[in-house]
Coordinates of C-alpha atoms in Angstrom, one line a residue:
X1 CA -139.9 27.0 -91.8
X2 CA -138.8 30.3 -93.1
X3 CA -138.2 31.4 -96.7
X4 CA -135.6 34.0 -96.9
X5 CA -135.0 36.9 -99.7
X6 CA -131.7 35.5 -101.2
X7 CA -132.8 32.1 -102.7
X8 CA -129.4 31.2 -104.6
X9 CA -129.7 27.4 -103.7
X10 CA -129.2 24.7 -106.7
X11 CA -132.9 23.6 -105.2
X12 CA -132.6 19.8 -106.7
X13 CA -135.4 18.7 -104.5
X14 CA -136.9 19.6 -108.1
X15 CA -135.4 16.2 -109.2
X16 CA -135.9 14.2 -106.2
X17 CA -138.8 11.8 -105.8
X18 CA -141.7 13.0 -103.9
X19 CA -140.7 11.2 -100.8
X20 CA -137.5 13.2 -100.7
X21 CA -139.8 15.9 -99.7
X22 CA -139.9 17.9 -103.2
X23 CA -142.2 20.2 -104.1
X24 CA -143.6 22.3 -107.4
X25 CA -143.0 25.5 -108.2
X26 CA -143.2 28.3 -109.6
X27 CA -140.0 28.9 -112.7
X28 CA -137.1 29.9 -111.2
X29 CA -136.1 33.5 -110.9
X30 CA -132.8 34.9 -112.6
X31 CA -131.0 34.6 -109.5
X32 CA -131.9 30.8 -109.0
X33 CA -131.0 30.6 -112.8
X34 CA -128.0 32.0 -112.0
X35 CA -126.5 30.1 -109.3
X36 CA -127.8 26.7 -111.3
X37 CA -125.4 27.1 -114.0
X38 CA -122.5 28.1 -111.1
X39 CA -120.3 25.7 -109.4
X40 CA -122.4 24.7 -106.6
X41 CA -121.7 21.2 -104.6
X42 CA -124.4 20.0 -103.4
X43 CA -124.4 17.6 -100.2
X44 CA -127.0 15.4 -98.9
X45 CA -127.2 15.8 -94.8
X46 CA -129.1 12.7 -92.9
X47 CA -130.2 15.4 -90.1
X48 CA -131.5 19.4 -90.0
X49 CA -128.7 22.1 -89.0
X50 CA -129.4 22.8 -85.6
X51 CA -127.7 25.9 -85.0
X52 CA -125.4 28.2 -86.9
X53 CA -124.5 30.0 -83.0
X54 CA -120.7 28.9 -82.1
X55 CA -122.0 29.5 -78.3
X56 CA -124.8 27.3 -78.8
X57 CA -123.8 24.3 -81.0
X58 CA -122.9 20.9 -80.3
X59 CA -123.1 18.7 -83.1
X60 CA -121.3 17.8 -85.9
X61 CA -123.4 18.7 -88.7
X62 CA -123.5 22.2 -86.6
X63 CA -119.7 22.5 -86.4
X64 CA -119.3 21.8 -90.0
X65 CA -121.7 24.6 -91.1
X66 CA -120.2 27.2 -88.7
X67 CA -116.2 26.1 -89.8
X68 CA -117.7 26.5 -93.4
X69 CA -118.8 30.4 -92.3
X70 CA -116.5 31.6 -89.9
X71 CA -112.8 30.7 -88.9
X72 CA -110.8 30.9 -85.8
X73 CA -107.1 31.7 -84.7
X74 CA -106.3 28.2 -86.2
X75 CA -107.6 25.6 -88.6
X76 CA -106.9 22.3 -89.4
X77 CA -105.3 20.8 -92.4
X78 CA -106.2 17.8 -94.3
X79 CA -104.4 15.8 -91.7
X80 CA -105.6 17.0 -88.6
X81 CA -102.5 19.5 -87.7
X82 CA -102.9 23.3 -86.7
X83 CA -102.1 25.4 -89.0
X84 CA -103.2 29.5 -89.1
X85 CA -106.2 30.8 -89.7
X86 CA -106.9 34.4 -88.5
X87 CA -103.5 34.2 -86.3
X88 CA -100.4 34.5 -88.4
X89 CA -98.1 34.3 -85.0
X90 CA -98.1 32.9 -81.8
X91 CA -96.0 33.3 -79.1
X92 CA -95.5 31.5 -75.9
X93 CA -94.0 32.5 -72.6
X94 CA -91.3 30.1 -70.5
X95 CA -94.2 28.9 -68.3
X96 CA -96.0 28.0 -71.1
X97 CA -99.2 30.1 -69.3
X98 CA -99.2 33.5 -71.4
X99 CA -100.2 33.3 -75.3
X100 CA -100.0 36.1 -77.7
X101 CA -101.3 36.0 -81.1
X102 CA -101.1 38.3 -83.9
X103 CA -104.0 38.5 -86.3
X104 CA -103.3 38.5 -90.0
X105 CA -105.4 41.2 -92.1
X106 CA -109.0 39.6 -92.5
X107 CA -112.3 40.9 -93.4
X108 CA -115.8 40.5 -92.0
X109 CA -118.0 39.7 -94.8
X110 CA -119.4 43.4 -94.7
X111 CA -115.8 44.6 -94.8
X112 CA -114.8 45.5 -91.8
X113 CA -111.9 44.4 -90.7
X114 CA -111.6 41.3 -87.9
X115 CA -109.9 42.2 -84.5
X116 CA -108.9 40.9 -81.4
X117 CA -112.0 42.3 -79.8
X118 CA -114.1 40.1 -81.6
X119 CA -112.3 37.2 -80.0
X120 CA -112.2 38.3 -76.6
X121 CA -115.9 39.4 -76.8
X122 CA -117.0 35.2 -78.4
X123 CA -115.1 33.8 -75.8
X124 CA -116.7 35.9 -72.7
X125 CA -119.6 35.6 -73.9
X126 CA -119.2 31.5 -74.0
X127 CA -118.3 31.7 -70.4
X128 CA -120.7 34.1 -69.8
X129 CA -123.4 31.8 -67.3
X130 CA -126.1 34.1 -68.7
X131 CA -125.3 32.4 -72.4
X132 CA -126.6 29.4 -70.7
X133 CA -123.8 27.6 -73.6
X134 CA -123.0 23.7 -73.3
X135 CA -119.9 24.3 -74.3
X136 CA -119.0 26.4 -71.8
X137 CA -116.6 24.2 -70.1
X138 CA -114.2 24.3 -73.0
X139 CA -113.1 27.8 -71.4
X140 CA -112.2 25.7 -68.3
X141 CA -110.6 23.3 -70.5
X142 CA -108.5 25.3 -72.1
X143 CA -107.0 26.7 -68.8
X144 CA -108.1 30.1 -69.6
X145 CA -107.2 32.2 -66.0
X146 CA -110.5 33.0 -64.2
X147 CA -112.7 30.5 -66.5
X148 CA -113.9 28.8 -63.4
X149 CA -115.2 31.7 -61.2
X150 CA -116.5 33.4 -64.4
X151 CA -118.4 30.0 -65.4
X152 CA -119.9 30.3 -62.3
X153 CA -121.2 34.2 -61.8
X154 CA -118.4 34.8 -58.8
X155 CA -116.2 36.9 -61.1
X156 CA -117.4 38.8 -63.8
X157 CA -116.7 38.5 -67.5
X158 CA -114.2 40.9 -67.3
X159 CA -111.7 39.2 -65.1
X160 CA -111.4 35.9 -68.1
X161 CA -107.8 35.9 -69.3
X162 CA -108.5 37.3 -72.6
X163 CA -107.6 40.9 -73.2
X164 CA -107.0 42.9 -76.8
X165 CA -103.6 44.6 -76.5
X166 CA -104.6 46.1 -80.0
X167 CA -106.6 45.5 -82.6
X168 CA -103.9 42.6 -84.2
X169 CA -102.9 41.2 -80.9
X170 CA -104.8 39.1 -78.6
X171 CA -103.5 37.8 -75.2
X172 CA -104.5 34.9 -73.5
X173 CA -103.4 34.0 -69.7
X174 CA -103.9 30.5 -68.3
X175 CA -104.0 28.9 -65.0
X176 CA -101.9 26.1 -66.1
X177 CA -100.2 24.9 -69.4
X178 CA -102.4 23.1 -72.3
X179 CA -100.6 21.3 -74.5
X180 CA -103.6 21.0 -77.1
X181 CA -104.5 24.4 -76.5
X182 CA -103.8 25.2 -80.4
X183 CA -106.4 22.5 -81.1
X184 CA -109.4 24.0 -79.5
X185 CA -107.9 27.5 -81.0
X186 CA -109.5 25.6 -84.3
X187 CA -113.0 24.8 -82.8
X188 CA -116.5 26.3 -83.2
X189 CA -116.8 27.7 -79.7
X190 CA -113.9 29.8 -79.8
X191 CA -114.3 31.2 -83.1
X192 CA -114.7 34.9 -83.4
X193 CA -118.3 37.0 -82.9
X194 CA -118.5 41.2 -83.6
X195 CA -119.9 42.5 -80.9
X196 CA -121.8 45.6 -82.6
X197 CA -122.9 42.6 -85.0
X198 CA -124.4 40.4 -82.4
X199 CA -125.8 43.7 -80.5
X200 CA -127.7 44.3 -83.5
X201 CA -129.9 40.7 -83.2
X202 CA -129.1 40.0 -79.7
X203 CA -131.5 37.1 -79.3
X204 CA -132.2 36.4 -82.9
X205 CA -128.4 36.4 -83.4
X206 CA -127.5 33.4 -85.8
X207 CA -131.0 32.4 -86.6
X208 CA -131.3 33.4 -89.8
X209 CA -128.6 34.0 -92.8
X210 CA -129.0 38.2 -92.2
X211 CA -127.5 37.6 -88.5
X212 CA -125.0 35.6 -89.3
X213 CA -121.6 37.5 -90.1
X214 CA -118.6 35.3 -92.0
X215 CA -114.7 35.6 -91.9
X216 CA -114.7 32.4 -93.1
X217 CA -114.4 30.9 -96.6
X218 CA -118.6 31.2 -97.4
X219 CA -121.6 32.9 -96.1
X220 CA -125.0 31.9 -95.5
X221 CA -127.2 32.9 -97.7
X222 CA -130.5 30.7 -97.4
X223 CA -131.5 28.6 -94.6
X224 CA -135.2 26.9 -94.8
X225 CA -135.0 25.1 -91.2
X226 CA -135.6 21.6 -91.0
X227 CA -135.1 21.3 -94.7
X228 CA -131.9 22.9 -97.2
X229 CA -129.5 25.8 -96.1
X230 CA -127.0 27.2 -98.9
X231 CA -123.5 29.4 -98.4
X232 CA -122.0 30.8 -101.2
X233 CA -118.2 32.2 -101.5
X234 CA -117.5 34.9 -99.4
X235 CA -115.5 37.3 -101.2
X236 CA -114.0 38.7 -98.6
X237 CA -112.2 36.4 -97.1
X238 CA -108.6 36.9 -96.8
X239 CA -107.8 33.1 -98.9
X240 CA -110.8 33.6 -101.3
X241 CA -108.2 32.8 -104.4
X242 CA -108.2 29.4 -102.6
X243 CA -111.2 28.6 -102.5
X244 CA -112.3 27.2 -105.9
X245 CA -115.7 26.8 -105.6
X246 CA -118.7 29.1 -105.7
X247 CA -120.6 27.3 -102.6
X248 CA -122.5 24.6 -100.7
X249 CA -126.0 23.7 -101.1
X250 CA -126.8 21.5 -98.0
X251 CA -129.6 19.0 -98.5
X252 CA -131.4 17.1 -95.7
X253 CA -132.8 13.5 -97.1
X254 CA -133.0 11.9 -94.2
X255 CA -134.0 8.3 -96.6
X256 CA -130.7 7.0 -97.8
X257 CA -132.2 5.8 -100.8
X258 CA -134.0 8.9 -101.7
X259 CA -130.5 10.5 -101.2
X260 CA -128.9 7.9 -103.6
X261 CA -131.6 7.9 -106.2
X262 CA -130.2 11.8 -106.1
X263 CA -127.1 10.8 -106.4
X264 CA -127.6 8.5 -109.4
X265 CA -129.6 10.9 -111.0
X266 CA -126.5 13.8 -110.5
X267 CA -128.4 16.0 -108.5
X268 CA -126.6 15.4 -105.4
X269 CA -122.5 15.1 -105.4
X270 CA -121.6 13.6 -102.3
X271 CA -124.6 11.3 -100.0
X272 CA -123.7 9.1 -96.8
X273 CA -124.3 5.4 -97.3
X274 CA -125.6 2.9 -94.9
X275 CA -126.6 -0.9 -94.4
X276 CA -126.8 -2.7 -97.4
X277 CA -126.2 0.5 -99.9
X278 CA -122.7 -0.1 -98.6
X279 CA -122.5 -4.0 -100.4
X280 CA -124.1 -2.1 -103.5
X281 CA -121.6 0.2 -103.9
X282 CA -118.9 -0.4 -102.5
X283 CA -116.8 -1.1 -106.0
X284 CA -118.1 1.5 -107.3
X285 CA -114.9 4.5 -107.8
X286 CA -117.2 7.3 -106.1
X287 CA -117.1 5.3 -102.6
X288 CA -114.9 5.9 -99.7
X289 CA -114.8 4.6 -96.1
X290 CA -113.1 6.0 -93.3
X291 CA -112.8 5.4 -89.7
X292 CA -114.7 8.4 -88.2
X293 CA -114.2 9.5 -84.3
X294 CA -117.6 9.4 -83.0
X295 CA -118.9 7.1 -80.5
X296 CA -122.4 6.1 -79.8
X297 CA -123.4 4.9 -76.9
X298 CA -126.4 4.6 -74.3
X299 CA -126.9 6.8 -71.8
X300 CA -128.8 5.4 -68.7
X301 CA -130.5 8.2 -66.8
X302 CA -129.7 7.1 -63.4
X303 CA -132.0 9.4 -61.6
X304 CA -135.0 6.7 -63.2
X305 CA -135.7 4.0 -60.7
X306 CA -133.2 0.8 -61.3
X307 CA -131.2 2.3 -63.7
X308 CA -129.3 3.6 -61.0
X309 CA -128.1 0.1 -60.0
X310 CA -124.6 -0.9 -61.7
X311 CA -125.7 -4.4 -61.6
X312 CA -128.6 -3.6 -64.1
X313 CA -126.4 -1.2 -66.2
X314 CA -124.2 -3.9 -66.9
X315 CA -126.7 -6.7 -67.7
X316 CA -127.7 -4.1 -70.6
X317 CA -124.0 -3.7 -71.6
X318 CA -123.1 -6.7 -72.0
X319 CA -126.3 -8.3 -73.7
X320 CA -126.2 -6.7 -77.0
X321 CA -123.9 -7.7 -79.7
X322 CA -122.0 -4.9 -81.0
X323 CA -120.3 -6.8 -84.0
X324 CA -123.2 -7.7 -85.2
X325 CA -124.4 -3.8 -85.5
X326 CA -120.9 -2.8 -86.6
X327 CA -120.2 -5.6 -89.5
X328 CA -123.8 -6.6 -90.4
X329 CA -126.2 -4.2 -89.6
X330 CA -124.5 -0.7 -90.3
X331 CA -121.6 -2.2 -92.6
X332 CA -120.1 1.3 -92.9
X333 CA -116.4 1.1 -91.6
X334 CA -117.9 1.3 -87.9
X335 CA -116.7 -0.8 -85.3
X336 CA -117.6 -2.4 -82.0
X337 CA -117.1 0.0 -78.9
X338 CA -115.8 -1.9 -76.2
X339 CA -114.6 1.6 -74.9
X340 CA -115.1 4.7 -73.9
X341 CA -111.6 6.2 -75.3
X342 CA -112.0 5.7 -79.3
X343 CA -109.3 4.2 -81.5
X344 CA -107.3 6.2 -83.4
X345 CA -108.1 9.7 -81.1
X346 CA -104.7 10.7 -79.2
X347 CA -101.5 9.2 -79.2
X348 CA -99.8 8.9 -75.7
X349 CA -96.5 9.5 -74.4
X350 CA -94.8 6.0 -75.6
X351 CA -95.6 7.0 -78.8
X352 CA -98.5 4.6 -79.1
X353 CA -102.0 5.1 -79.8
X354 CA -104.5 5.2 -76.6
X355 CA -106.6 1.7 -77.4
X356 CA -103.0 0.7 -77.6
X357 CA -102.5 -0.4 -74.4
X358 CA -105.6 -0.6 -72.7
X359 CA -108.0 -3.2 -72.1
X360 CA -111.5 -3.5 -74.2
X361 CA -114.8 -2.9 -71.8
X362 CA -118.2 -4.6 -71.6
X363 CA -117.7 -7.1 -73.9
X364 CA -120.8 -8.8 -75.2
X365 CA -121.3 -11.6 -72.5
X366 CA -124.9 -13.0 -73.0
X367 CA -124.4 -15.5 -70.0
X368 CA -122.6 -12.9 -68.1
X369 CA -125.7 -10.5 -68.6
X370 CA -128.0 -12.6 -67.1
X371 CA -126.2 -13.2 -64.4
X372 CA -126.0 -9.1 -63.4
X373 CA -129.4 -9.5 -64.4
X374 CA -130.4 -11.7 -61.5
X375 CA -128.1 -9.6 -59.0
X376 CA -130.2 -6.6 -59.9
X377 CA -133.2 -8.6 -59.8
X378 CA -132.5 -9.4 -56.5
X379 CA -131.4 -5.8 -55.4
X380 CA -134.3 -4.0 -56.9
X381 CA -136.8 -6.3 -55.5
X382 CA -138.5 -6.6 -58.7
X383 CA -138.7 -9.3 -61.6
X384 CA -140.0 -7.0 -64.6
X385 CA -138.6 -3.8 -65.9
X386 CA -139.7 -1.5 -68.7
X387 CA -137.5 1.5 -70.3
X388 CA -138.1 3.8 -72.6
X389 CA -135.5 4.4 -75.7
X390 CA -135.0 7.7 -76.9
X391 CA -133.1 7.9 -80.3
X392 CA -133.2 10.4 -83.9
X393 CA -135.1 9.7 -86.6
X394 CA -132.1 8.6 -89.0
X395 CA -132.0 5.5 -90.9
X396 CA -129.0 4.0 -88.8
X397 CA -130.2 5.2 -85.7
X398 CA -133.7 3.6 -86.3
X399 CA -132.0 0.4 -87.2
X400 CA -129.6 -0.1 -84.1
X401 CA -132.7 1.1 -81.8
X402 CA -134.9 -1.5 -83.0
X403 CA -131.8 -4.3 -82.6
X404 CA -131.0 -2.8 -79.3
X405 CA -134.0 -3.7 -78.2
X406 CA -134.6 -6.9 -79.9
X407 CA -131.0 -8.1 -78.3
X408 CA -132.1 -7.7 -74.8
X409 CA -135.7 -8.5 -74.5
X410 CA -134.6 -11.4 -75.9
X411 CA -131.5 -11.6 -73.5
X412 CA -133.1 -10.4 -70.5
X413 CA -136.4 -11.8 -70.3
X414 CA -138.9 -9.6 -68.4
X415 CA -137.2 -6.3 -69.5
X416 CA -139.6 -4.4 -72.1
X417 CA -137.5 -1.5 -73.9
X418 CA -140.0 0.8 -75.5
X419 CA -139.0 3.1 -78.4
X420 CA -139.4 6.3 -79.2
X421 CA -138.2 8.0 -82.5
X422 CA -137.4 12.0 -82.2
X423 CA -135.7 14.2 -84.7
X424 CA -132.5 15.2 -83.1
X425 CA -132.7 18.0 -81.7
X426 CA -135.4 16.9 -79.8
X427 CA -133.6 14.3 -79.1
X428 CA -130.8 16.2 -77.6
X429 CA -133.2 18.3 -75.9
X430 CA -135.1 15.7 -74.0
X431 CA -131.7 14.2 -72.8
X432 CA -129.9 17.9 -71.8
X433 CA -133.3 18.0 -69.5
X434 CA -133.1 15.2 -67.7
X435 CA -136.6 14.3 -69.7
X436 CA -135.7 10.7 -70.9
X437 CA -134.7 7.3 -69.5
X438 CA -131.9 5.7 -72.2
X439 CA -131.1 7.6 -74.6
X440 CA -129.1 6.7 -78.1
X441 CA -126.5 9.4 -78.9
X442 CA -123.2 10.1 -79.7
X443 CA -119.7 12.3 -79.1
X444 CA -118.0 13.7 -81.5
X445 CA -114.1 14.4 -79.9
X446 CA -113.3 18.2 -80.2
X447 CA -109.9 17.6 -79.5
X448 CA -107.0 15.1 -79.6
X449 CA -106.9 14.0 -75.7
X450 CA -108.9 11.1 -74.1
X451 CA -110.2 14.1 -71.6
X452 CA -112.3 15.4 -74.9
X453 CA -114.3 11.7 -73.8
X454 CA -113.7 11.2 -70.2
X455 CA -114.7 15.3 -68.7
X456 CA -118.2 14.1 -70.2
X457 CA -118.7 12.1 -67.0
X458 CA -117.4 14.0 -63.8
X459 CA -120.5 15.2 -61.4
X460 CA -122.8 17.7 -62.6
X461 CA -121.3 18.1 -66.5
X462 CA -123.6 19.6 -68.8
X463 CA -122.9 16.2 -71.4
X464 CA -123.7 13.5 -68.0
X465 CA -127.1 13.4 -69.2
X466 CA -127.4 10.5 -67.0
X467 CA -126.4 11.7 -63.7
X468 CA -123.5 9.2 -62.8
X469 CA -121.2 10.5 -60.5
X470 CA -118.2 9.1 -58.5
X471 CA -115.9 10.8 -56.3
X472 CA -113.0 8.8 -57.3
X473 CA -113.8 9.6 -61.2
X474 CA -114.1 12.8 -60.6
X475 CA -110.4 12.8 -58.8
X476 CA -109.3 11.4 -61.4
X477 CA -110.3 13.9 -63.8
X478 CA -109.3 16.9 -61.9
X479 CA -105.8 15.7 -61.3
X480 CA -104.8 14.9 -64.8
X481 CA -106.7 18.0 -66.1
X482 CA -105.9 20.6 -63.3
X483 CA -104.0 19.0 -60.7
X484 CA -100.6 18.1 -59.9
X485 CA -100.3 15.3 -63.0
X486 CA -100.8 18.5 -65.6
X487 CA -96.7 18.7 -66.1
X488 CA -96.1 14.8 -65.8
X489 CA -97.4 13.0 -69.2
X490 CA -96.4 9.5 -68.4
X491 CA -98.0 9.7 -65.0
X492 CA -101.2 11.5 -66.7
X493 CA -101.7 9.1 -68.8
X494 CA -101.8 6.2 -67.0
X495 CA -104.1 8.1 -64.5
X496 CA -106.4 8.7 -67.8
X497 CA -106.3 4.8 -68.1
X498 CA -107.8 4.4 -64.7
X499 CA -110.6 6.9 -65.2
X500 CA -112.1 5.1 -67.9
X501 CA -111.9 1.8 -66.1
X502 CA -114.0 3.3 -63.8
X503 CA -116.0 4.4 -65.6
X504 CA -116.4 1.4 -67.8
X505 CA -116.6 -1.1 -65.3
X506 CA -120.1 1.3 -63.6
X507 CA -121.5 1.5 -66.7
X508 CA -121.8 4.6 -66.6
X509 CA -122.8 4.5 -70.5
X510 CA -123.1 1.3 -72.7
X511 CA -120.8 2.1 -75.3
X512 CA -122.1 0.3 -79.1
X513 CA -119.9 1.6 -81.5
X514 CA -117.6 4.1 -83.5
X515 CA -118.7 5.4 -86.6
X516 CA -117.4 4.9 -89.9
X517 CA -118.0 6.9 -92.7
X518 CA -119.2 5.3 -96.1
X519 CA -119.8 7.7 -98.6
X520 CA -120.6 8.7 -102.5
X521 CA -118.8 11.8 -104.1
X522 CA -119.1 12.3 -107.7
X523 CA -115.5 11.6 -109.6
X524 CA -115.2 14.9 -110.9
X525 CA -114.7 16.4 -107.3
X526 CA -111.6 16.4 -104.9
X527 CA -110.4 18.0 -101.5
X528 CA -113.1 16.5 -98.9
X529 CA -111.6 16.7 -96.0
X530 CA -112.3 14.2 -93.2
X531 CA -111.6 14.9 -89.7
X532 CA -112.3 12.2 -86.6
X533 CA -111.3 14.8 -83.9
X534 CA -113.0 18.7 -83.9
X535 CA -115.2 19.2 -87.5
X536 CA -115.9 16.0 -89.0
X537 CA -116.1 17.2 -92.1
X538 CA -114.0 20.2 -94.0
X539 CA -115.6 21.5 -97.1
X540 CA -112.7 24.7 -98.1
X541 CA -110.6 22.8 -100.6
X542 CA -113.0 21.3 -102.3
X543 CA -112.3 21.5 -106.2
X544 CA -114.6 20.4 -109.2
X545 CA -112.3 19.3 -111.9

C-alpha cells in the first residue's frame, strides 16, 4: 500500500465500523481539514482500482476512474450519444475511410496545452506489441490502416494510420468504414497520453497520482492501492465552470452492509446494493435500479481435460437456474442470460433492438442436463468429475459461486465444483494466463455493436480465456467485421445472429446473467450518469444541491 504526499481525501473510514477496514489516527492536518469542509462525493466501490493506465485497463471500475481524469476526442452524454470532447470538428471523406479532427483549446493539468501528438503517440503505443495491452485489438477494431501488421511486429508503429497534420488536427486512415467509430473515439484506450510525460515514468507510468497527467474534468491526487483513491477538480480543464463539484473520494467496502451502515450514517453518498438490502430499501427515495450492460458468465478453459467436450459444457449450462440468481438471489434489476448478445446493447437495421429477434440460449433444462451429462459421461470414459471455480471476492460474486455450485452437484451427480475466492485482479490474472479451469467473470460492452460481445470468442483473442475456437465462428466474425458484409447492414446482421448461435449452442461460455444496478445516492445529489455500453458509470455532472 502506498501513502502519498497530497492526502486531500474526506477519509470517512474514520466513521466506519472496524470491519470496514478503519483505522486511528493521528488529527488531521490543515489540508485534510480543508478538503472535509469542501464538496467532496464520496462513493463506495465493491472492488480495488486496478489500473489508472488507458493501455492497460479492462474493467469498469478502471474505465470510470480514467474517464473521470482524462477525456478523449468524444464523450458521452447522459444518454449514451457522442458528443465532443477534446475534438470540436470532425470531418469525413466520401469513402467514409479518412477522418480529420480538429482539437478544441484544452490544457494538460500542468498547463501545457493538449495536441494531436498526444493522440497519435496513446494510440501507437496501444498497438504497440511491446505494450503487451489487452486492448490492443480495439485498433483493429476500429479499422485503423495498418492496425493488423503493427499489432503483430511486421510493420512498425509508424506505419498506423494516425498522423498529426498540426498540433489541432489529427488524421486517422482506415482500412474500411466503421460506423461506431465515434463510439470508441469516447473510450479509455484511445484517450490521449504526453509522450515527454510518460517518458518521464516510463514503467511506473500511471502507478501512482504524480504519473498520472489529466485533460479531463479531475486529477488524481491520492491513491492508497487496494483501499481509497481521491481526484479532485482539475482546474485546468477547458469545461471546469461545468463541473460543480470539488472531487471524488472513492471508497472500497467490499461488505455491503458496512458500506450501508456508511451510508446511513452520511459518510458515504452513493453505495451499490445487493440481495436482500435491495427489499430493505427499495421505497426508500435515495434508491434507483437500472438495467446495466454487463454480462457474467462462465468461462470453461477448454485446454482442462473434459471441459473441452461440448456435451459436458452444456450439461453445466443448462443445470443452473438463472432466475433464481437474477430475481431471488441478487434481486438488483439483473436478469437471466440466456445469451450472449445483451438486451438493450445495439439496435439493428429494422430498427429493432438485437434480443429482439433472436432466440434465447441454454435455457435451464435440468432433465436436458443430465442427459449431455450421460453423453459426456460416455465420451470421456469417466463417471466423476471435479472443477475448480475461480471467482472475486465481492458479496454477489460469492453468493452466485456458492449457488453455482450447489445447482449442479446437486444436478449432476458425481461432478465436485471446488471454489476458490480471489480478489479481482487476481482473478483476472489467473484467467488471462490460462491458470484456472472455470472461471466467474464478466464483459462490460465498450461499444454499441453485438461484435463488442461476439470478437471475444474468435481463435486466439486475448478475452477467450477459455480456448474455444471454430473455424466457422471465426468466419463469421471476420466477414461482418472486415469482410465483404462491412457495407451491407441487413446482411451483417443477420450473419451476427448466426455467430452467436454458434457460439451458444458449443458452449463456449455459460452465460448467468446481466447486471442490474441497485443503488443508494443521498437526495441532495443529482447528474449520475449511468451508461450500459463504454464507462458504466459518469461522475462529471454531478451536482450537490
Amino acid at each position: 500500500m502506498r501513502k502519498f504526499k497530497m492526502v486531500l481525501s474526506t477519509l470517512f473510514v474514520l466513521g466506519l465500523l472496524s470491519g470496514c477496514g478503519g483505522s486511528k489516527e493521528a488529527a488531521p492536518t490543515e489540508a485534510k481539514k480543508e478538503v472535509a469542509k469542501s464538496n467532496i462525493v464520496t462513493i463506495a466501490n465493491d472492488v480495488e482500482l486496478s489500473s489508472m493506465d488507458t493501455g492497460l485497463a479492462t474493467d469498469g471500475t478502471s474505465f470510470e476512474a480514467i474517464a473521470s481524469v482524462l477525456e478523449g476526442l468524444y464523450q458521452l452524454d447522459g444518454a449514451g450519444n457522442t458528443i465532443p470532447g477534446m475534438a470540436v470538428k470532425e470531418e469525413i471523406n466520401e469513402d467514409g475511410k479518412v477522418r480529420t479532427f480538429t482539437l478544441r483549446d484544452a490544457k494538460w493539468s500542468d498547463g501545457q496545452p493538449v495536441t494531436a501528438n498526444d493522440f497519435v503517440f496513446a494510440w501507437r503505443r496501444l498497438a504497440n506489441p511491446k505494450t503487451a495491452s489487452e486492448y490492443a485489438y480495439m485498433i483493429g477494431v476500429a479499422g485503423i490502416k495498418n492496425a493488423e501488421g503493427v499489432m503483430s511486429g511486421e510493420k512498425p508503429i509508424t506505419e498506423l494510420g494516425v498522423t498529426a497534420v498540426d498540433d489541432k488536427t489529427l488524421k486517422v486512415e482506415l482500412d474500411y468504414p466503421v460506423p461506431f467509430f465515434d463510439q470508441l473515439a469516447a473510450f479509455p484506450p484511445f484517450y490521449p497520453i504526453r509522450e515527454d510525460f510518460y517518458d518521464k515514468y516510463k514503467e511506473q507510468y500511471a502507478l501512482t497520482p504524480e504519473a498520472i497527467l489529466s485533460n479531463g474534468p479531475f486529477k488524481m491526487v491520492e491513491w492508497n492501492q487496494g483501499a481509497n483513491y481521491t481526484m479532485v477538480k482539475n482546474d485546468q480543464y477547458y469545461d471546469a465552470d461545468k463541473v460543480k463539484i470539488d472531487g471524488l473520494n472513492f471508497q472500497v467496502v467490499k461488505d455491503a452492509q458496512s458500506a450501508m451502515v456508511a451510508f446511513d450514517q452520511g459518510n458515504v453518498d452513493y453505495v451499490k446494493l445487493t440481495g436482500e438490502m435491495v427489499d430493505q430499501y427499495k421505497e426508500s427515495p435515495e434508491f434507483m435500479n437500472t438495467l446495466g450492460g454487463y454480462l457474467w458468465f462462465v468461462s470453461p478453459n477448454q485446454k482442462v481435460p473434459g471441459l473441452e467436450n461440448a456435451n459436458l459444457r452444456r450439461a453445466l449450462a443448462l443445470s443452473f437456474d438463472k432466475e433464481q440468481i437474477a430475481e431471488h438471489l441478487l434481486k438488483d434489476g439483473s436478469i437471466a442470460a440466456n445469451f450472449a448478445v445483451p438486451v438493450k446493447l445495439a439496435v439493428g437495421p429494422d430498427g429493432k433492438d438485437f434480443r429482439e429477434t433472436t432466440p434465447s440460449y441454454l435455457n435451464v433444462d435440468k432433465a436436458k442436463a443430465k442427459e449431455y451429462y450421460e453423453k459426456a459421461k460416455q465420451e470421456l470414459g469417466k463417471d466423476k468429475f471435479a472443477y475448480e471455480l475461480v471467482f472475486e471476492d465481492t458479496e454477489a460474486s460469492k453468493k452466485v459461486a456458492e449457488y453455482l455450485k450447489s445447482e449442479i452437484e446437486t444436478n449432476l451427480l458425481g461432478m465436485t465444483i471446488n471454489l476458490k475466492q480471489q480478489p479481482k485482479k487476481a482473478r483476472l490474472q489467473l484467467m488471462q494466463n490460462g491458470v484456472y479451469e472455470l472461471g466467474l467473470t464478466r464483459w462490460g460492452p465498450d461499444y454499441a455493436d453485438p461484435m463488442t460481445y461476439l470478437d471475444m470468442w474468435i481463435t486466439g483473442a486475448s478475452y477467450n480465456y477459455g480456448s474455444w475456437s471454430s473455424k466457422e465462428y471465426d468466419k463469421l466474425i471476420f466477414d461482418t467485421s472486415k469482410g465483404d458484409l462491412t457495407g451491407k447492414p441487413a446482411e451483417r446482421w443477420e450473419a451476427l445472429k448466426q455467430a452467436e448461435k454458434v457460439c451458444m449452442d458449443a458452449a463456449a461460455i455459460l452465460p448467468v446473467y446481466q447486471t442490474g444496478s441497485a443503488v443508494m445516492i443521498k437526495k441532495d445529489l443529482t447528474g449520475f450518469e449511468f451508461h450500459s455500453v463504454g464507462v458504466p458509470t459518469i461522475y462529471k455532472n454531478i451536482v450537490r444541491k
